[in-house]
Coordinates of C-alpha atoms in Angstrom, one line a residue:
Chain A
M1266 CA 16.9 -15.3 -28.9
G1267 CA 17.2 -11.7 -29.3
Q1268 CA 17.8 -12.5 -33.3
S1269 CA 14.7 -11.1 -35.2
I1270 CA 12.5 -13.1 -37.3
A1271 CA 12.8 -11.0 -40.0
A1272 CA 16.8 -11.5 -39.9
T1273 CA 16.6 -14.9 -40.0
G1274 CA 14.1 -15.1 -43.4
L1275 CA 17.1 -13.5 -45.2
T1276 CA 19.3 -16.9 -44.9
H1277 CA 18.9 -17.6 -48.6
N1278 CA 21.2 -20.9 -48.4
P1279 CA 19.2 -24.1 -50.0
A1280 CA 20.9 -26.6 -47.7
H1281 CA 20.2 -24.5 -44.6
R1282 CA 16.6 -23.5 -45.5
R1283 CA 15.0 -26.4 -43.8
G1284 CA 16.6 -26.1 -41.1
A1285 CA 16.6 -22.9 -40.7
L1286 CA 12.6 -22.8 -41.3
S1287 CA 11.9 -25.4 -38.7
S1288 CA 14.0 -23.6 -36.1
R1289 CA 12.3 -20.1 -36.9
M1290 CA 8.9 -21.8 -36.5
M1291 CA 10.3 -23.2 -33.3
R1292 CA 11.6 -20.0 -32.3
L1293 CA 7.9 -18.4 -33.2
Q1294 CA 6.0 -20.6 -31.3
N1295 CA 8.3 -20.0 -28.8
G1296 CA 8.0 -16.3 -29.0
V1297 CA 3.9 -16.6 -29.6
G1298 CA 3.7 -19.0 -26.7
A1299 CA 5.8 -16.6 -24.2
W1300 CA 3.6 -13.2 -25.3
L1301 CA 0.6 -15.5 -24.9
F1302 CA 1.7 -16.1 -20.7
L1303 CA 2.3 -12.3 -20.8
L1304 CA -0.7 -11.2 -22.8
P1305 CA -3.4 -10.6 -20.0
A1306 CA -0.9 -8.8 -17.7
V1307 CA 0.1 -6.7 -20.7
V1308 CA -3.7 -5.7 -21.7
F1309 CA -4.8 -4.8 -18.4
F1310 CA -1.6 -2.7 -17.8
V1311 CA -1.7 -1.2 -21.0
G1312 CA -5.3 -0.4 -21.1
Y1313 CA -5.9 0.9 -17.6
Q1314 CA -2.2 2.2 -16.9
V1315 CA -0.3 3.2 -19.9
Y1316 CA -3.2 4.3 -22.3
P1317 CA -4.9 6.2 -19.5
I1318 CA -1.7 8.3 -18.9
F1319 CA -1.4 9.1 -22.3
R1320 CA -4.9 10.0 -23.1
V1321 CA -4.8 12.3 -20.2
L1322 CA -2.0 13.8 -21.2
W1323 CA -3.5 14.3 -24.8
I1324 CA -6.6 15.5 -22.9
S1325 CA -4.8 18.4 -21.2
F1326 CA -4.3 20.0 -24.5
T1327 CA -7.8 20.2 -25.2
D1328 CA -10.7 22.5 -23.8
Y1329 CA -12.8 18.9 -23.3
Q1330 CA -15.5 19.3 -20.7
F1331 CA -17.3 15.9 -19.5
L1332 CA -21.0 17.3 -19.5
T1333 CA -21.3 18.8 -23.2
N1334 CA -21.8 17.8 -26.5
E1335 CA -19.5 20.2 -28.2
P1336 CA -16.4 18.8 -29.5
A1337 CA -13.1 19.3 -27.6
H1338 CA -10.7 21.8 -29.3
W1339 CA -7.0 21.5 -29.2
V1340 CA -5.8 24.5 -27.3
W1341 CA -2.0 23.8 -26.8
F1342 CA -0.6 24.9 -23.3
K1343 CA -3.8 27.2 -22.1
N1344 CA -4.7 24.8 -19.5
Y1345 CA -1.2 24.7 -18.3
A1346 CA -0.6 28.6 -18.5
E1347 CA -4.3 29.1 -16.6
A1348 CA -3.3 26.5 -14.1
L1349 CA 0.4 27.7 -13.6
S1350 CA -1.1 31.1 -13.2
D1351 CA -3.3 30.4 -10.9
P1352 CA -2.1 30.8 -6.9
L1353 CA -4.5 27.9 -6.3
M1354 CA -2.4 25.5 -8.2
W1355 CA 1.1 26.6 -6.1
A1356 CA -1.2 26.5 -2.6
S1357 CA -2.1 23.0 -3.2
L1358 CA 1.1 22.0 -4.6
W1359 CA 2.5 23.2 -1.4
R1360 CA 0.0 21.6 1.0
A1361 CA 0.7 18.1 -1.0
T1362 CA 4.7 18.7 -0.1
Y1363 CA 3.9 20.0 3.5
F1364 CA 1.9 16.9 4.3
T1365 CA 4.8 14.6 2.9
I1366 CA 7.4 17.0 5.3
L1367 CA 5.5 16.0 8.1
F1368 CA 4.9 12.5 7.2
L1369 CA 8.0 11.1 5.8
P1370 CA 10.2 11.7 8.4
G1371 CA 8.1 9.4 11.1
T1372 CA 7.5 6.9 8.9
I1373 CA 11.0 6.0 8.3
I1374 CA 12.9 6.8 11.5
L1375 CA 10.3 5.1 13.8
P1376 CA 10.3 2.0 11.8
L1377 CA 13.9 1.9 11.8
L1378 CA 14.1 2.3 15.6
L1379 CA 12.0 -0.6 16.1
A1380 CA 13.3 -2.4 13.6
I1381 CA 16.6 -2.6 15.7
L1382 CA 15.0 -3.2 19.0
V1383 CA 13.0 -6.2 17.5
D1384 CA 16.0 -7.6 15.4
R1385 CA 17.8 -8.4 18.9
V1386 CA 14.7 -10.4 20.1
T1387 CA 15.6 -13.9 19.8
Q1388 CA 13.5 -16.1 21.6
P1389 CA 11.3 -17.4 18.3
R1390 CA 8.0 -16.8 19.8
L1391 CA 8.0 -13.8 20.9
A1392 CA 10.1 -12.5 17.9
T1393 CA 6.9 -14.2 15.6
L1394 CA 4.6 -12.5 18.1
Y1395 CA 5.9 -9.4 17.6
R1396 CA 5.9 -9.8 13.9
V1397 CA 2.3 -10.7 13.3
V1398 CA 1.2 -7.7 15.5
L1399 CA 3.3 -5.3 13.6
L1400 CA 1.7 -6.6 10.2
I1401 CA -1.6 -6.2 11.5
P1402 CA -2.0 -2.4 10.4
A1403 CA -1.0 -3.5 7.0
V1404 CA -3.5 -5.9 6.5
I1405 CA -6.2 -3.2 7.2
P1406 CA -7.6 -2.0 4.0
S1407 CA -6.8 1.7 3.8
T1408 CA -10.2 3.1 4.0
L1409 CA -11.1 1.1 6.8
V1410 CA -8.0 2.8 8.2
F1411 CA -9.0 6.4 7.2
V1412 CA -12.6 5.6 8.8
L1413 CA -11.1 4.1 11.9
W1414 CA -9.3 7.5 12.7
K1415 CA -12.1 9.5 11.6
W1416 CA -14.0 8.5 14.7
M1417 CA -10.9 8.5 16.7
Y1418 CA -10.7 12.3 15.9
N1419 CA -14.0 13.0 16.3
F1420 CA -14.3 16.3 18.2
Q1421 CA -17.3 15.3 20.4
T1422 CA -17.3 11.2 20.6
G1423 CA -13.7 10.6 19.6
P1424 CA -11.8 8.8 22.5
I1425 CA -8.5 11.0 21.8
N1426 CA -10.8 14.1 22.9
H1427 CA -12.7 11.9 25.3
L1428 CA -9.4 11.3 27.0
L1429 CA -7.9 14.6 26.9
V1430 CA -11.3 16.7 28.1
D1431 CA -12.9 14.0 30.7
T1432 CA -10.2 11.8 31.5
F1433 CA -7.4 14.2 32.2
G1434 CA -9.2 17.5 32.0
L1435 CA -6.3 19.1 29.9
F1436 CA -9.3 21.0 27.8
D1437 CA -13.0 21.5 28.1
A1438 CA -15.7 20.5 26.4
R1439 CA -15.5 23.7 24.1
D1440 CA -12.0 24.2 23.8
A1441 CA -10.6 20.6 23.0
P1442 CA -8.7 20.1 19.4
Q1443 CA -10.6 20.1 16.5
W1444 CA -8.5 17.3 15.2
L1445 CA -9.9 17.3 11.4
G1446 CA -12.3 19.6 9.4
G1447 CA -9.7 22.2 8.2
T1448 CA -7.8 23.3 11.1
A1449 CA -4.4 23.7 10.9
L1450 CA -4.4 20.3 12.7
T1451 CA -5.5 18.7 10.1
L1452 CA -2.7 17.5 8.1
P1453 CA -0.4 16.6 11.3
S1454 CA -3.3 14.4 12.6
I1455 CA -3.4 13.1 8.9
A1456 CA 0.0 12.5 9.1
V1457 CA 0.0 10.7 13.1
M1458 CA -2.9 8.3 10.9
E1459 CA -0.3 7.3 8.5
V1460 CA 2.9 6.9 10.4
W1461 CA 0.6 4.2 12.8
W1462 CA -0.6 2.5 9.4
G1463 CA 2.8 2.2 8.0
L1464 CA 4.5 1.1 11.1
G1465 CA 4.4 -2.2 11.4
Y1466 CA 5.0 -2.7 7.4
H1467 CA 7.8 -0.6 7.3
T1468 CA 9.4 -2.2 10.6
I1469 CA 9.3 -5.6 8.6
F1470 CA 10.9 -4.1 5.9
F1471 CA 13.8 -2.7 7.9
L1472 CA 14.1 -6.4 9.6
A1473 CA 14.4 -7.9 6.6
G1474 CA 17.2 -5.4 5.4
L1475 CA 18.7 -6.1 9.3
A1476 CA 18.3 -10.1 8.5
A1477 CA 20.5 -9.7 5.6
I1478 CA 23.6 -7.9 7.2
P1479 CA 25.9 -10.9 8.9
K1480 CA 25.8 -11.0 12.6
D1481 CA 29.5 -11.1 13.4
L1482 CA 29.8 -7.5 11.7
P1483 CA 28.1 -5.8 14.5
E1484 CA 29.7 -7.8 17.0
A1485 CA 33.5 -7.5 16.0
A1486 CA 32.8 -3.5 15.8
R1487 CA 31.6 -3.7 19.3
I1488 CA 34.3 -5.9 20.8
D1489 CA 36.5 -3.3 19.1
G1490 CA 35.0 -0.8 21.4
A1491 CA 32.8 1.0 19.3
S1492 CA 29.4 2.7 20.9
E1493 CA 26.1 1.2 19.9
W1494 CA 26.0 4.5 18.4
Q1495 CA 28.9 3.9 16.1
V1496 CA 28.1 0.4 15.2
F1497 CA 24.5 1.7 14.1
W1498 CA 25.8 4.3 11.9
H1499 CA 29.1 2.7 10.5
V1500 CA 28.1 -0.8 10.4
T1501 CA 24.2 -1.1 10.2
R1502 CA 23.0 1.9 8.3
P1503 CA 25.2 2.0 5.3
R1504 CA 24.0 -1.6 4.7
L1505 CA 20.4 -0.4 5.2
A1506 CA 20.4 2.2 3.0
P1507 CA 19.2 0.0 -0.3
V1508 CA 16.0 -0.4 1.8
M1509 CA 15.8 2.8 3.1
M1510 CA 16.0 4.2 -0.6
I1511 CA 13.1 2.3 -1.7
L1512 CA 11.0 3.2 1.4
V1513 CA 11.7 6.8 0.9
V1514 CA 11.1 6.9 -2.9
L1515 CA 8.0 4.9 -2.3
R1516 CA 6.5 7.0 0.8
F1517 CA 7.2 10.4 -0.8
G1518 CA 5.4 9.3 -4.3
S1519 CA 2.5 7.8 -1.9
A1520 CA 2.5 11.0 0.5
M1521 CA 2.5 13.4 -2.6
A1522 CA -0.4 11.8 -4.5
V1523 CA -2.9 11.3 -1.7
I1524 CA -6.2 11.7 -2.2
D1525 CA -8.6 9.2 -0.7
E1526 CA -7.7 10.6 2.8
Y1527 CA -8.6 14.0 1.6
L1528 CA -11.8 13.3 0.1
I1529 CA -12.7 11.1 3.7
F1530 CA -12.0 13.8 5.8
G1531 CA -11.5 17.0 3.9
G1532 CA -14.1 18.3 1.1
F1533 CA -13.9 20.7 -1.7
N1534 CA -13.4 23.8 0.4
R1535 CA -10.7 25.2 -1.5
E1536 CA -9.3 27.0 1.8
T1537 CA -8.8 23.7 3.6
P1538 CA -5.5 22.7 4.2
T1539 CA -6.4 18.9 2.6
Y1540 CA -7.0 21.2 -1.2
T1541 CA -4.0 19.3 -2.8
W1542 CA -3.3 19.4 -6.3
T1543 CA -5.1 15.9 -6.1
M1544 CA -8.3 17.8 -5.0
F1545 CA -8.0 20.4 -7.2
M1546 CA -7.7 18.0 -10.3
Y1547 CA -10.6 15.9 -9.0
D1548 CA -12.5 18.8 -8.4
E1549 CA -12.2 20.4 -11.8
A1550 CA -12.5 17.1 -13.5
F1551 CA -15.7 15.6 -11.5
K1552 CA -17.4 18.4 -9.4
T1553 CA -17.4 21.6 -10.8
G1554 CA -19.3 23.0 -13.6
L1555 CA -19.3 21.0 -16.6
W1556 CA -16.7 18.8 -15.5
R1557 CA -13.6 20.7 -17.2
Q1558 CA -11.5 17.5 -17.6
G1559 CA -9.1 19.2 -20.1
F1560 CA -8.1 21.7 -17.1
G1561 CA -8.7 19.2 -14.8
A1562 CA -5.6 16.8 -16.7
A1563 CA -3.1 19.6 -17.2
I1564 CA -3.7 19.9 -12.9
G1565 CA -2.5 16.4 -12.7
M1566 CA 0.3 16.6 -15.3
I1567 CA 1.7 19.3 -13.3
G1568 CA 1.5 17.6 -10.2
A1569 CA 2.9 14.2 -11.5
V1570 CA 5.6 15.9 -13.3
A1571 CA 7.0 18.2 -10.3
M1572 CA 6.9 14.9 -8.2
M1573 CA 8.7 12.9 -10.8
I1574 CA 11.4 16.0 -10.9
V1575 CA 11.9 15.3 -6.9
V1576 CA 12.2 11.3 -7.5
V1577 CA 14.9 11.8 -10.1
F1578 CA 16.5 13.8 -7.5
L1579 CA 16.1 11.4 -4.5
L1580 CA 17.2 8.6 -7.1
R1581 CA 20.5 10.5 -7.6
I1582 CA 21.2 11.3 -3.9
F1583 CA 20.7 7.7 -3.0
R1584 CA 22.6 6.5 -6.1
P1585 CA 25.1 3.6 -4.2
R1586 CA 28.7 5.0 -4.4
D1587 CA 31.7 2.9 -5.0
Chain B
M296 CA 18.3 -14.3 29.1
S297 CA 19.6 -16.1 26.3
E298 CA 19.6 -13.0 24.0
A299 CA 21.6 -10.8 26.7
V300 CA 24.6 -13.0 25.7
H301 CA 23.5 -13.7 22.0
G302 CA 26.4 -13.3 19.6
D303 CA 28.9 -13.7 22.4
T304 CA 30.9 -16.8 20.8
F305 CA 34.0 -17.9 21.8
T306 CA 36.2 -14.7 22.0
P307 CA 38.1 -14.2 25.2
A308 CA 36.4 -10.5 25.7
A309 CA 32.8 -11.8 25.5
T310 CA 33.9 -14.1 28.2
V311 CA 35.1 -11.5 30.5
L312 CA 31.9 -9.2 29.9
R313 CA 29.9 -12.3 30.6
R314 CA 31.6 -12.8 34.0
R315 CA 31.3 -9.2 35.1
R316 CA 27.6 -9.6 34.0
R317 CA 27.1 -12.7 36.0
R318 CA 28.1 -10.8 39.2
K319 CA 25.2 -8.1 39.4
G320 CA 21.4 -9.3 40.0
W321 CA 19.2 -10.3 37.3
L322 CA 17.9 -6.8 36.8
A323 CA 20.8 -5.2 35.9
Q324 CA 21.8 -8.0 34.0
N325 CA 18.9 -8.3 31.7
Q326 CA 18.4 -3.9 32.0
G327 CA 19.1 -3.5 28.4
A328 CA 16.5 -6.3 27.3
I329 CA 14.0 -5.0 29.8
I330 CA 14.2 -1.6 28.4
R331 CA 14.1 -2.8 25.0
H332 CA 10.9 -4.9 25.2
A333 CA 9.2 -1.9 26.8
V334 CA 9.4 0.1 23.9
I335 CA 8.9 -2.8 21.7
I336 CA 5.4 -3.5 24.0
L337 CA 4.7 0.4 24.2
F338 CA 4.8 0.3 20.0
M339 CA 2.5 -3.0 20.2
V340 CA 0.3 -1.3 22.0
I341 CA -0.2 2.1 20.1
I342 CA -1.0 -0.4 17.0
L343 CA -3.5 -2.6 19.0
V344 CA -5.5 0.3 21.2
P345 CA -7.4 1.6 17.9
L346 CA -8.6 -1.8 17.0
A347 CA -9.5 -2.6 20.4
W348 CA -11.8 0.2 21.1
V349 CA -13.7 -0.1 18.0
G350 CA -14.0 -4.1 18.8
I351 CA -15.3 -3.1 22.4
M352 CA -17.6 -0.1 20.9
S353 CA -19.0 -2.6 19.1
I354 CA -20.7 -4.6 21.8
K355 CA -21.2 -1.4 24.0
S356 CA -24.9 -0.7 25.0
L357 CA -26.1 2.7 23.8
P358 CA -25.6 4.9 26.7
D359 CA -22.1 3.7 27.3
A360 CA -21.2 4.4 23.8
M361 CA -22.2 7.9 24.1
R362 CA -20.3 8.2 27.6
G363 CA -17.5 7.3 26.1
N364 CA -15.7 5.3 28.7
F365 CA -12.9 2.6 27.1
W366 CA -14.9 -0.4 29.4
P367 CA -18.5 -0.4 29.0
K368 CA -20.7 -0.8 32.0
R369 CA -23.2 -2.9 29.9
F370 CA -22.4 -4.8 27.1
D371 CA -24.9 -5.4 24.1
F372 CA -24.3 -8.0 21.4
T373 CA -27.4 -7.4 19.4
H374 CA -25.7 -4.6 17.1
Y375 CA -24.7 -7.4 14.9
S376 CA -27.9 -8.6 14.6
Y377 CA -29.7 -5.3 14.1
I378 CA -27.4 -4.2 11.3
F379 CA -28.2 -6.6 8.9
Q380 CA -31.9 -6.6 9.4
R381 CA -31.9 -2.7 9.7
I382 CA -30.0 -1.7 7.0
D383 CA -31.4 -2.3 3.9
T384 CA -28.5 -2.0 1.7
L385 CA -25.9 -3.8 3.6
P386 CA -26.1 -7.0 2.9
R387 CA -25.8 -6.2 -1.1
N388 CA -22.8 -3.9 -0.1
L389 CA -20.7 -6.5 1.6
F390 CA -21.8 -8.8 -1.3
N391 CA -20.5 -6.6 -3.6
S392 CA -17.0 -6.2 -1.9
I393 CA -16.8 -9.8 -1.7
Y394 CA -17.7 -10.2 -5.1
V395 CA -15.4 -7.4 -6.7
T396 CA -12.5 -8.5 -4.0
A397 CA -12.7 -12.3 -5.1
G398 CA -12.6 -11.1 -9.2
T399 CA -9.8 -8.9 -8.2
V400 CA -7.6 -11.3 -6.3
F401 CA -8.3 -13.8 -8.8
G402 CA -7.5 -11.8 -11.7
T403 CA -4.3 -10.4 -10.8
T404 CA -2.8 -12.8 -9.4
A405 CA -3.7 -15.6 -12.7
C406 CA -2.1 -12.3 -14.7
A407 CA 0.9 -11.9 -12.2
V408 CA 1.7 -15.8 -11.9
L409 CA 1.5 -16.1 -16.4
A410 CA 3.5 -13.1 -16.5
G411 CA 6.1 -13.9 -13.8
Y412 CA 6.7 -17.4 -15.1
A413 CA 6.8 -16.0 -18.8
L414 CA 9.3 -13.3 -18.2
V415 CA 11.9 -15.9 -16.3
H416 CA 11.5 -19.0 -17.9
L417 CA 9.9 -18.2 -21.4
K418 CA 12.3 -15.3 -22.0
P419 CA 9.7 -13.6 -24.4
R420 CA 11.2 -10.9 -27.0
G421 CA 10.8 -7.3 -25.2
G422 CA 10.6 -8.9 -22.0
A423 CA 13.0 -6.3 -20.4
F424 CA 10.9 -3.4 -21.4
V425 CA 8.0 -5.0 -20.1
I426 CA 10.0 -5.1 -16.8
A427 CA 11.3 -1.4 -16.8
A428 CA 7.6 -0.2 -18.1
L429 CA 6.1 -2.0 -15.0
L430 CA 9.2 -0.4 -12.5
V431 CA 8.7 3.1 -13.7
S432 CA 4.9 2.8 -13.3
L433 CA 5.7 2.1 -9.5
Y434 CA 7.2 5.7 -9.2
F435 CA 4.6 7.8 -10.9
P436 CA 1.3 8.5 -9.6
V437 CA -0.8 6.7 -11.7
R438 CA -3.4 6.1 -9.7
V439 CA -4.6 9.8 -9.4
V440 CA -3.5 11.1 -13.1
S441 CA -5.2 8.1 -14.9
L442 CA -8.8 8.9 -13.4
I443 CA -10.0 11.1 -15.9
S444 CA -9.3 8.6 -18.9
I445 CA -10.6 5.5 -16.7
Y446 CA -13.9 7.3 -16.2
E447 CA -14.0 7.6 -20.2
I448 CA -13.1 4.4 -20.4
Q449 CA -15.8 2.8 -18.3
H450 CA -18.0 5.6 -19.7
F451 CA -17.2 4.2 -22.8
L452 CA -17.7 0.4 -22.1
G453 CA -21.1 1.4 -20.4
L454 CA -19.5 0.4 -17.1
I455 CA -20.4 3.6 -14.8
N456 CA -22.3 2.4 -11.9
S457 CA -21.5 -1.2 -12.5
T458 CA -20.1 -3.2 -9.9
T459 CA -18.5 -6.1 -12.1
G460 CA -17.2 -3.1 -14.2
L461 CA -14.9 -2.3 -11.3
I462 CA -13.0 -5.4 -11.3
L463 CA -10.8 -4.1 -14.3
P464 CA -9.5 -1.2 -13.2
Y465 CA -9.0 -2.8 -9.5
I466 CA -6.8 -5.6 -11.6
T467 CA -4.2 -3.0 -12.4
L468 CA -3.7 -1.3 -9.1
N469 CA -1.6 -3.8 -7.9
L470 CA -0.6 -5.3 -11.1
A471 CA 2.8 -4.0 -11.4
I472 CA 4.0 -4.9 -8.0
S473 CA 2.5 -8.5 -8.3
V474 CA 4.2 -9.2 -11.7
L475 CA 7.1 -8.3 -10.3
I476 CA 6.6 -10.2 -7.0
M477 CA 6.2 -13.2 -8.9
R478 CA 9.1 -12.6 -11.3
S479 CA 11.6 -12.8 -8.3
M480 CA 9.8 -15.7 -7.0
F481 CA 10.5 -17.4 -10.2
Q482 CA 14.0 -16.6 -10.4
L483 CA 14.4 -18.5 -7.6
V484 CA 13.2 -21.9 -9.3
P485 CA 16.2 -23.4 -11.1
H486 CA 15.7 -23.4 -14.7
E487 CA 17.0 -26.9 -15.3
L488 CA 13.7 -28.0 -13.3
F489 CA 11.5 -26.7 -16.3
E490 CA 14.2 -27.9 -19.0
A491 CA 13.8 -31.4 -17.3
A492 CA 9.6 -30.9 -17.8
K493 CA 10.0 -30.0 -21.0
I494 CA 12.2 -32.9 -22.2
D495 CA 9.9 -35.1 -20.7
G496 CA 7.3 -33.6 -22.8
A497 CA 5.2 -31.3 -20.7
G498 CA 4.0 -28.3 -22.4
P499 CA 4.3 -25.0 -20.7
W500 CA 1.1 -24.8 -19.3
R501 CA 1.5 -28.2 -17.6
T502 CA 4.9 -27.2 -16.8
L503 CA 4.1 -24.4 -14.6
F504 CA 0.6 -25.7 -12.9
L505 CA 2.7 -29.1 -11.7
I506 CA 6.2 -27.9 -11.0
G507 CA 6.0 -24.1 -11.1
L508 CA 2.8 -22.9 -9.0
P509 CA 4.3 -25.4 -5.6
M510 CA 7.8 -23.8 -5.8
V511 CA 6.5 -19.9 -5.8
R512 CA 3.7 -20.9 -2.9
N513 CA 4.9 -18.2 -1.0
G514 CA 5.0 -15.7 -3.3
L515 CA 1.4 -16.2 -4.1
V516 CA 0.4 -15.6 -0.6
V517 CA 2.3 -12.1 -0.7
V518 CA 0.2 -11.6 -3.8
F519 CA -2.8 -12.5 -2.5
I520 CA -2.6 -10.7 0.5
V521 CA -1.8 -7.5 -1.0
N522 CA -4.7 -7.6 -3.5
F523 CA -6.8 -8.7 -1.3
V524 CA -6.1 -5.8 0.6
T525 CA -6.5 -3.3 -1.9
A526 CA -9.5 -4.4 -3.2
W527 CA -11.2 -4.8 -0.2
G528 CA -10.5 -1.1 0.8
E529 CA -10.5 0.6 -2.2
F530 CA -12.2 3.9 -1.9
L531 CA -11.2 6.5 -5.0
L532 CA -12.3 4.6 -7.8
C533 CA -15.5 2.9 -6.6
T534 CA -17.1 6.8 -5.0
T535 CA -16.0 8.2 -8.9
L536 CA -17.4 5.3 -11.0
T537 CA -20.7 4.5 -9.2
N538 CA -23.6 6.3 -8.2
D539 CA -25.8 4.3 -6.2
Q540 CA -25.8 3.0 -2.8
D541 CA -26.5 -0.6 -4.3
A542 CA -23.6 -0.8 -6.7
R543 CA -21.0 0.3 -4.1
T544 CA -18.9 -1.4 -1.5
M545 CA -18.6 -1.5 1.9
P546 CA -15.6 0.8 2.5
V547 CA -17.5 3.8 0.3
V548 CA -20.3 3.1 2.6
L549 CA -18.6 3.2 5.8
A550 CA -16.4 6.2 5.1
G551 CA -19.7 7.9 4.0
A552 CA -21.8 7.2 6.9
Q553 CA -22.4 9.5 9.6
G554 CA -22.4 8.5 13.1
G555 CA -25.3 9.3 15.4
L556 CA -28.2 8.0 16.7
G557 CA -30.7 5.3 14.5
Q558 CA -29.2 2.7 12.4
W559 CA -26.0 4.6 12.3
S560 CA -25.5 4.8 15.9
W561 CA -21.8 4.7 17.3
P562 CA -22.0 0.9 17.9
N563 CA -23.6 -0.2 14.9
L564 CA -21.1 1.3 12.5
A565 CA -18.5 -0.4 15.1
A566 CA -20.4 -3.6 14.2
V567 CA -20.1 -2.7 10.5
Y568 CA -16.3 -2.0 10.9
V569 CA -15.6 -5.2 12.9
I570 CA -17.5 -7.4 10.1
V571 CA -15.3 -5.8 7.4
V572 CA -12.2 -5.4 8.8
T573 CA -12.1 -9.1 10.8
P574 CA -11.6 -11.3 7.8
G575 CA -8.5 -9.9 6.4
I576 CA -6.8 -10.2 10.0
I577 CA -8.0 -14.0 10.6
A578 CA -6.2 -14.7 6.8
F579 CA -3.5 -13.0 7.5
V580 CA -2.8 -14.5 11.2
F581 CA -3.2 -18.3 9.8
A582 CA -1.3 -17.4 6.4
Q583 CA 1.6 -15.6 8.4
R584 CA 4.2 -18.0 8.2
L585 CA 3.9 -18.4 4.3
F586 CA 3.3 -14.5 4.2
F587 CA 6.7 -13.8 5.8
K588 CA 8.7 -16.6 4.1
G589 CA 7.6 -14.9 1.0
L590 CA 8.0 -11.6 1.9
A591 CA 11.6 -12.2 2.4
E592 CA 12.2 -14.1 -0.8
G593 CA 10.5 -12.1 -3.0
V594 CA 9.4 -8.4 -1.8
I595 CA 12.7 -7.1 -0.5
K596 CA 14.7 -8.5 -3.8
G597 CA 12.0 -7.5 -6.1

């Protein structure tokens, strides 16, 4: 299969030519057929993912502005130098990191705990019911989750402040917490929302990992007198490591690159905690002045490279050791 | 009861334990199970309460909505008819959402099935490279970084402000994970099955549709739901690539609506919300059995 068509074309032995030709045709037909099946996916993948990334990389080396007729000039690393010497670049990277620090532990540990509890439920009906409820937030589309929580966090009419002010009387109407809108509470509030959203989905992930552990392993450990904690730490945890690795790396990636939430909850005020590198990029490329997309592209690339460095680091930490 | 003793097979230690437990009362005996269910139910409540809140909000009378009590004094079911009669663009936005989502789900599922089948059973040259590229794209913040170029492409194709145009970038949002899921689903189908069909004279298309598709049903459900959820709720591309309220989808309209009085009063907003969020939940509850099977077979390994 792996043999190249050009190489088979070099067989000059006349006795084999006929056979070689027909088998070559077969192989060619087969190869073309296979690529015909692969083509739609590859066209979309290249057209809307691979090409755009390289195009943005190219743009980041130019002074391209969208709302002008002047041709773009190649400026080498000028955009990068400008971005890296801008304190806002570092502040916006830190904001994204801070959000990730707030979000990541909760979205791994809570589902893990919940999965261990749900895994022990053996009544089939109850187990199914729990799983269905768990996955309901996962089938609510992203924006609808954000809109729902935007209402919940509303300063005046939201149910959370209603509960705190009117029901429990912990605050009065003026000093009630301002959950969103650029306060120090904004990123923690968004992190809580994200944990809620992923809670069920991640629990299902861990449940699948737990289902793969043979039941007699923890049983044997218990009979040998291991405490529940020891069973978890020495039997369950190492076997869940691969699932945990996938979740940590993927969620790190989504948390660092959050943008929809910030567009919906925040705005383009450069002082607010939701103005992360993604917002900085969006602001420069689609909102400010003549849409300096060259500069915006450089900001995006810096953010992406910073993320990839951590991802590679994480993959090395979690690399299975023998 | 059954789970208190679950797993205690025939080991003497377990028998001793069970006897000891039997002497205590029911409550003490099931203490662990009771605490466990209590904690699980607490989490279930945390998941369901926000949804219940918005559901009840949509049938509250206006004064009740302003007061903010969870349970209203008076119900009012007219908000659902009001929003369709009085908010001009709403039917249009709803139609846009249905149209874009249908196009995206069909497009991505078709691409993923064809590619997954080809990668496993037709073994094209360079297949391994394609798989590696798809995997890498999962770890790279493609959606955000590619935005500038996608705007340029859509502008070049004359698709800015076009609802149909949104389908093209939408198809790629979950393409990588969909192809990888379908690939691991097709890996579960024995290769001999396809070989036999080939010997019987069936071409690759017939083989795929008559033999392959029924075998990967569960994976199809997962791909279907994942893409439905993404397209139905997409915000970033829609808000960037369209300007007119008429061309936009429901999530962008909802995110932009400021709750208050008049046509966007809280109960009206909540009614719109319920209309948008319910189809997905209903579809999922019906398909959940297939979904969980598919998740276990395809996603975890993929």
